[in-house]
Amino acid sequence: MIRRGVSFLALVLIGVGAFELLRNANVIDRRVTLGPFVLMALGVWLLFAPRRWVGHHLWSFLVPVALIAVGVVILLEELDITPPDFSIGPVIVIVLGVALLLSAISRPSHWKRPPRGWAVTRGQPGSAGDELQIIALEGARSATIRVTHGAGGLVIGPTSDPSVLVQGTFGGGVEPKLRRSGDRAEVDLNQSWPRRGGPSPGGRTWAGTTRRDWTMGLSRTIPLVLDLRTGASDSRLDLRELTVTDLRVEAGASRLDLQLPAKGRTVARLRVGAAGVRITVPSGTAARIRTRQGLASVRVDPNRFSRIGNEYLSKGFESAADRVELDIDAGAADVTVS
């Protein structure tokens, strides 16, 4: 930041010196002053400067365009090109109107074009920063869904719409990515963070804290691979009605309530830090549970799972059609499995 400021000041000094030199050499008309060039240069700089200097997207158009226009008009007046009774007022009004029009029809810098297949609605009922996003199944027979959620609440369950792969409300905004290859879909959902000096991605433009609670529904009609990474969040994952073949969860300083899939075969790997974790294996679903723990406390229901070394095993696990292989790597967590 300091280097940029010094560079800008150096360019200003060079420009002022060159202007005065050319005017003294009669290359520039002596009637012309430095003022119009300063206004035009400032307008051009603001037009391409980082948005934190300009603020809201509207002013990023209005301010620089108005400065450039005023500078041009003053220069024309100094060169006696404009009529004697010319007034600068109407020019400023026209310029402001054009800038407002451009601001209205152009897309703000924080609004990212959603990937193909996404239907996006902003400002849904709920907090001011909520986004409703929906992605259709569109013939997908399997999907990988990756979720990165740093802070706030995270709720994941099944969706009731058979034509939908993912739908949810994302407090504070989300940065989605979608890729399709044949009958397979890949979805990445990353938490958005506001740019300094600009509006929040969730649509909030005034100072304050935006709730970053996410509530998502996933398809129950196709097999899923889920990769979930959370930070300081409160997560409730109800996967009982979903077909999840591969589940990976990384949780930091958070609370996690995980209900595992009831049907099919699932391989689940959990890596948790200073977290409070409660894991539920549905009734009728067999499980093999392996634990690696540092300072963690891991409690497994002895009535359902027999302990063999660091493993806990359901009776009839090897022949069970519906079963979970659960691997837990816990740091300073408090883990309960029932």
GROMACS .gro file of C-alpha atoms in nm, residues 130-324:
model
  195
  130ASP     CA    1  -2.952  -1.487   0.251
  131GLU     CA    2  -2.923  -1.645  -0.092
  132LEU     CA    3  -3.151  -1.920  -0.220
  133GLN     CA    4  -2.972  -2.144  -0.469
  134ILE     CA    5  -3.100  -2.450  -0.653
  135ILE     CA    6  -2.927  -2.691  -0.886
  136ALA     CA    7  -3.130  -2.938  -1.088
  137LEU     CA    8  -3.046  -3.305  -1.116
  138GLU     CA    9  -3.061  -3.287  -1.499
  139GLY     CA   10  -2.997  -3.656  -1.557
  140ALA     CA   11  -2.710  -3.694  -1.312
  141ARG     CA   12  -2.678  -4.047  -1.175
  142SER     CA   13  -2.409  -3.970  -0.919
  143ALA     CA   14  -2.260  -3.657  -0.768
  144THR     CA   15  -1.971  -3.527  -0.562
  145ILE     CA   16  -2.056  -3.236  -0.334
  146ARG     CA   17  -1.786  -3.039  -0.154
  147VAL     CA   18  -1.881  -2.787   0.113
  148THR     CA   19  -1.642  -2.541   0.277
  149HIS     CA   20  -1.808  -2.353   0.563
  150GLY     CA   21  -1.591  -2.150   0.795
  151ALA     CA   22  -1.826  -2.001   1.054
  152GLY     CA   23  -2.195  -2.006   1.141
  153GLY     CA   24  -2.453  -2.282   1.137
  154LEU     CA   25  -2.462  -2.565   0.884
  155VAL     CA   26  -2.767  -2.788   0.840
  156ILE     CA   27  -2.774  -3.063   0.575
  157GLY     CA   28  -3.059  -3.305   0.509
  158PRO     CA   29  -3.261  -3.454   0.221
  159THR     CA   30  -3.458  -3.248  -0.028
  160SER     CA   31  -3.819  -3.340  -0.101
  161ASP     CA   32  -3.794  -3.246  -0.471
  162PRO     CA   33  -3.681  -3.546  -0.682
  163SER     CA   34  -3.568  -3.317  -0.966
  164VAL     CA   35  -3.321  -3.127  -0.748
  165LEU     CA   36  -2.962  -3.219  -0.669
  166VAL     CA   37  -2.890  -2.937  -0.423
  167GLN     CA   38  -3.105  -2.660  -0.285
  168GLY     CA   39  -3.043  -2.436   0.009
  169THR     CA   40  -3.042  -2.101   0.179
  170PHE     CA   41  -2.696  -1.956   0.227
  171GLY     CA   42  -2.659  -1.677   0.480
  172GLY     CA   43  -2.380  -1.436   0.395
  173GLY     CA   44  -2.348  -1.567   0.039
  174VAL     CA   45  -2.193  -1.865  -0.135
  175GLU     CA   46  -1.949  -1.911  -0.421
  176PRO     CA   47  -2.081  -2.209  -0.621
  177LYS     CA   48  -1.905  -2.409  -0.889
  178LEU     CA   49  -2.068  -2.678  -1.101
  179ARG     CA   50  -1.912  -2.928  -1.340
  180ARG     CA   51  -2.087  -3.201  -1.536
  181SER     CA   52  -1.924  -3.495  -1.710
  182GLY     CA   53  -2.166  -3.739  -1.868
  183ASP     CA   54  -2.408  -3.851  -1.599
  184ARG     CA   55  -2.186  -3.729  -1.314
  185ALA     CA   56  -2.201  -3.389  -1.144
  186GLU     CA   57  -1.952  -3.212  -0.918
  187VAL     CA   58  -2.058  -2.923  -0.697
  188ASP     CA   59  -1.835  -2.696  -0.488
  189LEU     CA   60  -1.993  -2.463  -0.233
  190ASN     CA   61  -1.754  -2.219  -0.067
  191GLN     CA   62  -1.838  -1.953   0.185
  192SER     CA   63  -1.819  -1.597   0.052
  193TRP     CA   64  -1.642  -1.323   0.241
  194PRO     CA   65  -1.698  -0.950   0.180
  195ARG     CA   66  -1.427  -0.748   0.013
  196ARG     CA   67  -1.288  -0.473   0.230
  197GLY     CA   68  -1.477  -0.153   0.168
  198GLY     CA   69  -1.750  -0.318  -0.038
  199PRO     CA   70  -2.089  -0.476   0.015
  200SER     CA   71  -2.114  -0.824   0.155
  201PRO     CA   72  -2.169  -1.107  -0.095
  202GLY     CA   73  -2.504  -1.176   0.064
  203GLY     CA   74  -2.636  -0.836  -0.036
  204ARG     CA   75  -2.580  -0.646   0.284
  205THR     CA   76  -2.431  -0.304   0.226
  206TRP     CA   77  -2.424  -0.154   0.572
  207ALA     CA   78  -2.169  -0.222   0.841
  208GLY     CA   79  -2.235  -0.511   1.073
  209THR     CA   80  -2.221  -0.886   1.105
  210THR     CA   81  -2.407  -1.108   0.862
  211ARG     CA   82  -2.530  -1.443   0.992
  212ARG     CA   83  -2.361  -1.716   0.791
  213ASP     CA   84  -2.610  -1.995   0.849
  214TRP     CA   85  -2.651  -2.247   0.569
  215THR     CA   86  -2.942  -2.487   0.532
  216MET     CA   87  -2.914  -2.737   0.248
  217GLY     CA   88  -3.120  -3.021   0.104
  218LEU     CA   89  -2.949  -3.291  -0.107
  219SER     CA   90  -3.094  -3.544  -0.349
  220ARG     CA   91  -3.197  -3.876  -0.201
  221THR     CA   92  -3.235  -4.043  -0.542
  222ILE     CA   93  -2.868  -4.084  -0.647
  223PRO     CA   94  -2.546  -4.194  -0.472
  224LEU     CA   95  -2.341  -3.907  -0.334
  225VAL     CA   96  -1.983  -3.841  -0.232
  226LEU     CA   97  -1.975  -3.573   0.038
  227ASP     CA   98  -1.667  -3.374   0.140
  228LEU     CA   99  -1.747  -3.133   0.424
  229ARG     CA  100  -1.502  -2.892   0.581
  230THR     CA  101  -1.613  -2.669   0.865
  231GLY     CA  102  -1.439  -2.427   1.098
  232ALA     CA  103  -1.597  -2.254   1.395
  233SER     CA  104  -1.943  -2.376   1.308
  234ASP     CA  105  -2.240  -2.560   1.453
  235SER     CA  106  -2.319  -2.844   1.212
  236ARG     CA  107  -2.621  -3.074   1.201
  237LEU     CA  108  -2.597  -3.338   0.931
  238ASP     CA  109  -2.897  -3.568   0.886
  239LEU     CA  110  -2.791  -3.820   0.620
  240ARG     CA  111  -3.029  -4.101   0.716
  241GLU     CA  112  -3.236  -4.078   0.397
  242LEU     CA  113  -2.940  -4.013   0.165
  243THR     CA  114  -2.729  -4.262  -0.027
  244VAL     CA  115  -2.374  -4.161   0.060
  245THR     CA  116  -2.100  -4.393  -0.060
  246ASP     CA  117  -1.810  -4.181   0.065
  247LEU     CA  118  -1.824  -3.924   0.345
  248ARG     CA  119  -1.538  -3.704   0.457
  249VAL     CA  120  -1.577  -3.451   0.736
  250GLU     CA  121  -1.314  -3.213   0.871
  251ALA     CA  122  -1.430  -3.005   1.166
  252GLY     CA  123  -1.233  -2.749   1.365
  253ALA     CA  124  -1.348  -2.577   1.682
  254SER     CA  125  -1.709  -2.670   1.628
  255ARG     CA  126  -2.007  -2.876   1.732
  256LEU     CA  127  -2.108  -3.161   1.506
  257ASP     CA  128  -2.426  -3.369   1.519
  258LEU     CA  129  -2.400  -3.640   1.253
  259GLN     CA  130  -2.668  -3.896   1.170
  260LEU     CA  131  -2.521  -4.150   0.930
  261PRO     CA  132  -2.699  -4.298   0.625
  262ALA     CA  133  -2.940  -4.581   0.698
  263LYS     CA  134  -2.923  -4.758   0.361
  264GLY     CA  135  -2.640  -4.888   0.146
  265ARG     CA  136  -2.271  -4.905   0.222
  266THR     CA  137  -2.091  -4.595   0.343
  267VAL     CA  138  -1.724  -4.527   0.407
  268ALA     CA  139  -1.700  -4.232   0.647
  269ARG     CA  140  -1.384  -4.055   0.761
  270LEU     CA  141  -1.400  -3.788   1.031
  271ARG     CA  142  -1.115  -3.562   1.133
  272VAL     CA  143  -1.210  -3.336   1.421
  273GLY     CA  144  -1.017  -3.089   1.636
  274ALA     CA  145  -1.147  -2.918   1.948
  275ALA     CA  146  -1.502  -3.023   1.873
  276GLY     CA  147  -1.802  -3.170   2.044
  277VAL     CA  148  -1.917  -3.457   1.822
  278ARG     CA  149  -2.225  -3.675   1.844
  279ILE     CA  150  -2.259  -3.953   1.587
  280THR     CA  151  -2.569  -4.167   1.546
  281VAL     CA  152  -2.572  -4.496   1.357
  282PRO     CA  153  -2.934  -4.564   1.252
  283SER     CA  154  -3.108  -4.864   1.399
  284GLY     CA  155  -3.073  -5.161   1.164
  285THR     CA  156  -2.747  -5.032   1.016
  286ALA     CA  157  -2.428  -5.216   1.104
  287ALA     CA  158  -2.101  -5.035   1.169
  288ARG     CA  159  -1.732  -5.085   1.212
  289ILE     CA  160  -1.573  -4.798   1.402
  290ARG     CA  161  -1.202  -4.725   1.416
  291THR     CA  162  -1.064  -4.450   1.638
  292ARG     CA  163  -0.738  -4.260   1.652
  293GLN     CA  164  -0.737  -4.012   1.935
  294GLY     CA  165  -0.497  -3.766   2.092
  295LEU     CA  166  -0.643  -3.587   2.392
  296ALA     CA  167  -0.992  -3.676   2.281
  297SER     CA  168  -1.260  -3.856   2.474
  298VAL     CA  169  -1.435  -4.116   2.257
  299ARG     CA  170  -1.737  -4.301   2.393
  300VAL     CA  171  -1.902  -4.576   2.187
  301ASP     CA  172  -2.227  -4.747   2.287
  302PRO     CA  173  -2.116  -5.090   2.419
  303ASN     CA  174  -2.466  -5.232   2.382
  304ARG     CA  175  -2.451  -5.200   2.003
  305PHE     CA  176  -2.081  -5.228   1.926
  306SER     CA  177  -1.829  -5.475   2.066
  307ARG     CA  178  -1.477  -5.346   2.122
  308ILE     CA  179  -1.182  -5.526   1.966
  309GLY     CA  180  -0.864  -5.321   2.025
  310ASN     CA  181  -0.923  -4.979   1.869
  311GLU     CA  182  -1.221  -5.108   1.672
  312TYR     CA  183  -1.587  -5.135   1.759
  313LEU     CA  184  -1.794  -5.380   1.557
  314SER     CA  185  -2.163  -5.455   1.510
  315LYS     CA  186  -2.278  -5.813   1.517
  316GLY     CA  187  -2.317  -5.942   1.160
  317PHE     CA  188  -2.127  -5.651   1.010
  318GLU     CA  189  -1.953  -5.850   0.735
  319SER     CA  190  -2.278  -5.980   0.587
  320ALA     CA  191  -2.488  -5.666   0.640
  321ALA     CA  192  -2.633  -5.498   0.330
  322ASP     CA  193  -2.663  -5.165   0.511
  323ARG     CA  194  -2.342  -5.079   0.688
  324VAL     CA  195  -2.100  -4.799   0.770
   0.00000   0.00000   0.00000
